[in-house]
CSV table of N, CA, C and O in Angstrom, one decimal:
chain,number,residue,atom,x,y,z
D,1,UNK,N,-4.1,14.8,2.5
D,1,UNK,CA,-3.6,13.8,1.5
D,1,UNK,C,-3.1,12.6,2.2
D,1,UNK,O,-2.6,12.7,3.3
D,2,UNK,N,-3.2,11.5,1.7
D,2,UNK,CA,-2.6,10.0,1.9
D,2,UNK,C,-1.3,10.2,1.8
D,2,UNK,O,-1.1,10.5,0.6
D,3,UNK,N,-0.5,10.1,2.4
D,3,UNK,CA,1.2,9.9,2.1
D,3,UNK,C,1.0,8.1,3.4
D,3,UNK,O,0.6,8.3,4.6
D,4,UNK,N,1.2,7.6,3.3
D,4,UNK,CA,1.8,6.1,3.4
D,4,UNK,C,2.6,5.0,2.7
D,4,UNK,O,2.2,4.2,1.9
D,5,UNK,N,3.6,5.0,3.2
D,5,UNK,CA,4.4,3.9,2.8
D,5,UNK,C,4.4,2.7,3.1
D,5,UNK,O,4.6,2.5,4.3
D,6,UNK,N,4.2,1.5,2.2
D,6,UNK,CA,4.2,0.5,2.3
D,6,UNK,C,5.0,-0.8,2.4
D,6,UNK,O,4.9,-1.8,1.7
D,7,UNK,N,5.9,-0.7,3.5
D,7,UNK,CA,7.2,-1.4,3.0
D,7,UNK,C,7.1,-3.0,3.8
D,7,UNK,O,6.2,-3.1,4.6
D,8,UNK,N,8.1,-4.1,3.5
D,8,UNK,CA,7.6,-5.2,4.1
D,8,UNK,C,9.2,-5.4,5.2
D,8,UNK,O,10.2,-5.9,4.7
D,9,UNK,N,9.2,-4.8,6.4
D,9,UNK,CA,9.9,-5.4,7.5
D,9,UNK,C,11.0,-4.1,7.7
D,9,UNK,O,12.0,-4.3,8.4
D,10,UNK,N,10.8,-3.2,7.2
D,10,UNK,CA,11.7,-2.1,7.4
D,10,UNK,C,11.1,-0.6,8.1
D,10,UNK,O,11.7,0.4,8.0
D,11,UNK,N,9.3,-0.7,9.0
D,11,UNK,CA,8.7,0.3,9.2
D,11,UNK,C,9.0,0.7,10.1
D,11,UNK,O,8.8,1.9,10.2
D,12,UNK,N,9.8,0.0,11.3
D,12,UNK,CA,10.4,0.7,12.7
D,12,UNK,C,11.3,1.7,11.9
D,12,UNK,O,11.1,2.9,11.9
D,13,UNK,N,12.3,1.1,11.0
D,13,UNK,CA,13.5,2.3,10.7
D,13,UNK,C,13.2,3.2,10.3
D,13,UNK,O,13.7,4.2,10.7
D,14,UNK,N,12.1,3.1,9.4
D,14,UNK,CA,11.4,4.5,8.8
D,14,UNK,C,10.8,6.0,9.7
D,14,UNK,O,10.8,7.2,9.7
D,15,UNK,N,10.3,4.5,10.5
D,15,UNK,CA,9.9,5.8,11.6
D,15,UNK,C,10.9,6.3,12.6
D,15,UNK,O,10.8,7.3,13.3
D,16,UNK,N,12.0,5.4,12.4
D,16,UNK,CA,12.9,6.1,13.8
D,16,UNK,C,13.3,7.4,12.6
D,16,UNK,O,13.1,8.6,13.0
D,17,UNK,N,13.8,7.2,11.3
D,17,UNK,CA,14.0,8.2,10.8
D,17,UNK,C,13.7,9.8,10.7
D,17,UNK,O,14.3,10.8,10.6
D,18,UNK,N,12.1,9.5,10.7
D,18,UNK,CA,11.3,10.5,10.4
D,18,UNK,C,9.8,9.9,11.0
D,18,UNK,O,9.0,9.1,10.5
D,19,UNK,N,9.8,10.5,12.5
D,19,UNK,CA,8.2,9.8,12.8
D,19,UNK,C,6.9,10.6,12.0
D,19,UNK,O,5.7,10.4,12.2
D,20,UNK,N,7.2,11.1,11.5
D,20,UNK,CA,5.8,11.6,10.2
D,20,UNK,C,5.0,10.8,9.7
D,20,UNK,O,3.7,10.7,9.5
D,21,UNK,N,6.7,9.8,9.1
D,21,UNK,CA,6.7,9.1,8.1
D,21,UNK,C,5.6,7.6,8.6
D,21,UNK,O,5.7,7.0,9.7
D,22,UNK,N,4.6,7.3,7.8
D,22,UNK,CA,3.7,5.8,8.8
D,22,UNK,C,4.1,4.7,7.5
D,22,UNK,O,4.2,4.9,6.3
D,23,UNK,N,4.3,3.4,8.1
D,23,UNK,CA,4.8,2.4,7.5
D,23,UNK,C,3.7,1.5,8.1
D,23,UNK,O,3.1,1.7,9.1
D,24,UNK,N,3.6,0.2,7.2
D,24,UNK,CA,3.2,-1.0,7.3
D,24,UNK,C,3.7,-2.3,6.8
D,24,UNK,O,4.4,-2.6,5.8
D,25,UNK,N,3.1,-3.3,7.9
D,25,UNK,CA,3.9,-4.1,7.2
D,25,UNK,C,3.0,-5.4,6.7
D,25,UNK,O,2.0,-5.7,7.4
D,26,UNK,N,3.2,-5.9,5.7
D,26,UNK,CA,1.7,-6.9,5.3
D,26,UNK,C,2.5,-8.4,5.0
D,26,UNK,O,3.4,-8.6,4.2
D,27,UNK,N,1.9,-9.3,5.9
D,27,UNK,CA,3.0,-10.4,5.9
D,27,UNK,C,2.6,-11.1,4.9
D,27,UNK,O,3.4,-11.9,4.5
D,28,UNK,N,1.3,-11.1,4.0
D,28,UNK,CA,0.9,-11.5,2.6
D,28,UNK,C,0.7,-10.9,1.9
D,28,UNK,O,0.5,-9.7,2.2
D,29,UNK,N,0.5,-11.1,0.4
D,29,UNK,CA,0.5,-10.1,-0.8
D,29,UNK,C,-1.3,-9.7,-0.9
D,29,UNK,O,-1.8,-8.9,-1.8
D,30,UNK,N,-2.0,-10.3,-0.2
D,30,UNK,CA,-3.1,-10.8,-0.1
D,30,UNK,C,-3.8,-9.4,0.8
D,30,UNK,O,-4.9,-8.8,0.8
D,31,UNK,N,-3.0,-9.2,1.5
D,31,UNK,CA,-3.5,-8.0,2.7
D,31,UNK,C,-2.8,-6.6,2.1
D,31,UNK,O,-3.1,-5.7,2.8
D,32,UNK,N,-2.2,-6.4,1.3
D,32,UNK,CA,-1.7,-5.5,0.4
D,32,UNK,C,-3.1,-4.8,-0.5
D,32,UNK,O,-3.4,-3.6,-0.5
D,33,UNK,N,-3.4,-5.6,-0.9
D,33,UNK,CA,-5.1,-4.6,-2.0
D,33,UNK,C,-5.7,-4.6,-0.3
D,33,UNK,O,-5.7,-3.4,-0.1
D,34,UNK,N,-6.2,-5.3,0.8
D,34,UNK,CA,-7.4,-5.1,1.3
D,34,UNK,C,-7.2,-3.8,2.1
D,34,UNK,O,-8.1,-3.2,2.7
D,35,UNK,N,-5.5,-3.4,2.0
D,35,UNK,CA,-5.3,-2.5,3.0
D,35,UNK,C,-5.3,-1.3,1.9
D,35,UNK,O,-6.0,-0.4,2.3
D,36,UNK,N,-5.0,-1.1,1.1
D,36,UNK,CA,-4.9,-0.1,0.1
D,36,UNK,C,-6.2,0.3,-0.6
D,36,UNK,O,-6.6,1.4,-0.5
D,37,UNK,N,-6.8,-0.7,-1.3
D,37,UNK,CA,-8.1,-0.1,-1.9
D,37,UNK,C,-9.3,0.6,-1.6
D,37,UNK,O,-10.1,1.2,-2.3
D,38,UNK,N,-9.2,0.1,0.1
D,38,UNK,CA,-10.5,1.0,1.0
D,38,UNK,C,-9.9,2.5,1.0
D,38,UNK,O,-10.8,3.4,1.3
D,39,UNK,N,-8.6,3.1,0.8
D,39,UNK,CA,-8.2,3.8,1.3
D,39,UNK,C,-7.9,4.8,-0.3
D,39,UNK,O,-7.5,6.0,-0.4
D,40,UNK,N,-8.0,4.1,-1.1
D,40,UNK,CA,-7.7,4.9,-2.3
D,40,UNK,C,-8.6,6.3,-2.9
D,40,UNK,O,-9.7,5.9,-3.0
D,41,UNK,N,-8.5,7.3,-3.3
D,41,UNK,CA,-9.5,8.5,-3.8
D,41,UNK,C,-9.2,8.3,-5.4
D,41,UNK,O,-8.4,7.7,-6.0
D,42,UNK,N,-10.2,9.1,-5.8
D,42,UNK,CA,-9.5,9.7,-7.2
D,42,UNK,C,-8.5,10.7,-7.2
D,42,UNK,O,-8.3,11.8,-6.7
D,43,UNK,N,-8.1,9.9,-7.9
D,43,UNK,CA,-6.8,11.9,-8.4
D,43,UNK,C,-5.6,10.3,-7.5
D,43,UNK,O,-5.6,9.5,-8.3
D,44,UNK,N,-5.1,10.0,-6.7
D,44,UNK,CA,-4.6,9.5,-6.0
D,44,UNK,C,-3.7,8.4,-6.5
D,44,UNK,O,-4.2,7.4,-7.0
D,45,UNK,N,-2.1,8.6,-6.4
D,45,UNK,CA,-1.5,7.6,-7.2
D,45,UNK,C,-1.0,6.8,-6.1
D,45,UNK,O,-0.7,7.0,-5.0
D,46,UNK,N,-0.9,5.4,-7.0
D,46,UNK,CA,-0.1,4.1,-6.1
D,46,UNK,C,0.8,3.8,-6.8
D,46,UNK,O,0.6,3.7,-8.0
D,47,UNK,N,1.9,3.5,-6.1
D,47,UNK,CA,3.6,3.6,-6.6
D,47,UNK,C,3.7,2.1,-6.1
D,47,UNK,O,3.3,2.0,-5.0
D,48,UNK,N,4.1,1.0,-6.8
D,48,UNK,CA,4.4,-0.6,-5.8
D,48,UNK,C,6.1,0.0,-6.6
D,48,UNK,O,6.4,0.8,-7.5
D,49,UNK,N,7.4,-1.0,-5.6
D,49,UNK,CA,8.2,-0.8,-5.9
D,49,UNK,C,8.8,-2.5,-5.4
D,49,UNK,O,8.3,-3.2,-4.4
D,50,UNK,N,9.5,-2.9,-5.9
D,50,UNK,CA,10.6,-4.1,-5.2
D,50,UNK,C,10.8,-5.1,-6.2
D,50,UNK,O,11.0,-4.8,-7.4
D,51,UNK,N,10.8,-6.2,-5.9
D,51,UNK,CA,11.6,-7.0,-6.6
D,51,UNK,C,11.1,-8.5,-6.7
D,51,UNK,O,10.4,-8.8,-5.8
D,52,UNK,N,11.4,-9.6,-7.8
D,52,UNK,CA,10.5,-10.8,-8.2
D,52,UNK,C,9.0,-10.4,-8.4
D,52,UNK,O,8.9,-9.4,-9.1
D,53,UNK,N,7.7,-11.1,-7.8
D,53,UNK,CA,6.3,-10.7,-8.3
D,53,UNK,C,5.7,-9.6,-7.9
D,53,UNK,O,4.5,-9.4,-7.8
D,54,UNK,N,6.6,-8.8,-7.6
D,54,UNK,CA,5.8,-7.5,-7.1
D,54,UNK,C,5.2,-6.9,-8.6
D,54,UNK,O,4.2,-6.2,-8.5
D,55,UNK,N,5.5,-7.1,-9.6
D,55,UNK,CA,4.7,-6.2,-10.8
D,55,UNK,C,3.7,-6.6,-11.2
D,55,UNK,O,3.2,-6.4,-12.3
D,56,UNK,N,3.1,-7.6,-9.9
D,56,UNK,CA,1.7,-8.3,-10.1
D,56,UNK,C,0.8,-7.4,-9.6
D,56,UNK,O,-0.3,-7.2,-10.1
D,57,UNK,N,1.4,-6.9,-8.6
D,57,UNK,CA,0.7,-6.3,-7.5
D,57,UNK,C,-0.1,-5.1,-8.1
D,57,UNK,O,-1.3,-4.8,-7.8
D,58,UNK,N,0.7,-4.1,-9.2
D,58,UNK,CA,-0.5,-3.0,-9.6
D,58,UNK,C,-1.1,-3.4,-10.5
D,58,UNK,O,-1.6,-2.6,-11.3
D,59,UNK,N,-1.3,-4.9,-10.7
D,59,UNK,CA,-3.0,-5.2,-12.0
D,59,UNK,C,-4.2,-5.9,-11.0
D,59,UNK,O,-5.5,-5.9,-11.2
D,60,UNK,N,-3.3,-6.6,-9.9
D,60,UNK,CA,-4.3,-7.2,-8.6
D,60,UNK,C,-4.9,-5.6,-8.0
D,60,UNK,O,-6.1,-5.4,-7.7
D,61,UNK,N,-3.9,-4.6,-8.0
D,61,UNK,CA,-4.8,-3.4,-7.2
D,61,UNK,C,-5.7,-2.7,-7.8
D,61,UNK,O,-6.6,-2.2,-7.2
D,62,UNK,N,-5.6,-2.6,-9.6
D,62,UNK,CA,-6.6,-2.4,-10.3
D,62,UNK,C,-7.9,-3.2,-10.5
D,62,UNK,O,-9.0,-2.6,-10.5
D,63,UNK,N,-7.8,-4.4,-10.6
D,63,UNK,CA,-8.8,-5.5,-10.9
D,63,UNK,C,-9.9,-4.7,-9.3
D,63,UNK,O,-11.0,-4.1,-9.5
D,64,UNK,N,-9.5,-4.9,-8.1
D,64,UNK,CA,-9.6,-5.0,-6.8
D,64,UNK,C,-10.6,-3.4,-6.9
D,64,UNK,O,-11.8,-3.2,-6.6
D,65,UNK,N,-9.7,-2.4,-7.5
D,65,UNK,CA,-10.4,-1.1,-7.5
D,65,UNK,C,-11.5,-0.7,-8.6
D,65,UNK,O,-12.2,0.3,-8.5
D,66,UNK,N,-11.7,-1.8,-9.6
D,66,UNK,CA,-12.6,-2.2,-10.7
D,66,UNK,C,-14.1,-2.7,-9.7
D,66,UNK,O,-15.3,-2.3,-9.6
D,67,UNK,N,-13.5,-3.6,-9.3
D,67,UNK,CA,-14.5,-4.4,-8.2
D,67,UNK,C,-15.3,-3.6,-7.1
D,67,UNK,O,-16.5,-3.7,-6.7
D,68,UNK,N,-14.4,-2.6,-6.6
D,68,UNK,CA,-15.1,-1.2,-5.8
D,68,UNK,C,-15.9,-0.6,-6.7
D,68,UNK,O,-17.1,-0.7,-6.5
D,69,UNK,N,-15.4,0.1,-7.8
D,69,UNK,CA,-16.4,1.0,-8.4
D,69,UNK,C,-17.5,0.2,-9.1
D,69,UNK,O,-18.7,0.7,-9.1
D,70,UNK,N,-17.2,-1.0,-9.6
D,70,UNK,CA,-18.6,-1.4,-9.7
D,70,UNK,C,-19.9,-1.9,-8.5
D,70,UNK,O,-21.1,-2.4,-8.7
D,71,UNK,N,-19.2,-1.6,-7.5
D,71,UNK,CA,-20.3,-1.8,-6.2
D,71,UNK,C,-20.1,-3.4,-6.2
D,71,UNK,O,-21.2,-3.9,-6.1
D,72,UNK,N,-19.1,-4.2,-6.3
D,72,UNK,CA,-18.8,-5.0,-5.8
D,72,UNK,C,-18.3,-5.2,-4.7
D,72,UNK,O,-18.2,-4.2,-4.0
D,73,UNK,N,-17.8,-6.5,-4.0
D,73,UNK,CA,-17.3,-7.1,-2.8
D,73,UNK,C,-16.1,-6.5,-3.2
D,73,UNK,O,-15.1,-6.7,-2.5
């Protein structure tokens, strides 16, 4: 199973916490879908969490995973 967390500037701590745990960090919102949607299955949930335009982020990841299944770019 996929367990990755996506956090922006907090993935050293995570991992000193718990090296299991794998973090990234995406310095645009832009590298967020290109890093997530290659990697998504069915059955498979995506949680965005934070604060100002982040509640953009799960209709950009949908549109993005629309674009996959239709055998788009």
């Amino acid at each position: 199973a996929f367990h990755r967390l996506v956090v922006e500037g907090h993935g050293a701590e995570l991992r000193r916490q718990d090296p299991r745990k794998e973090a990234a960090y995406f310095p645009t919102r832009g590298d967020i879908a290109s890093y997530i949607v290659p990697r998504v299955r069915p059955g498979d949930v995506v949680m965005t969490m934070g604060a100002g335009d982040v509640t953009t982020i799960g209709a950009e990841l949908v549109r993005a995973l629309q674009v996959r299944a239709s055998g788009g770019v």
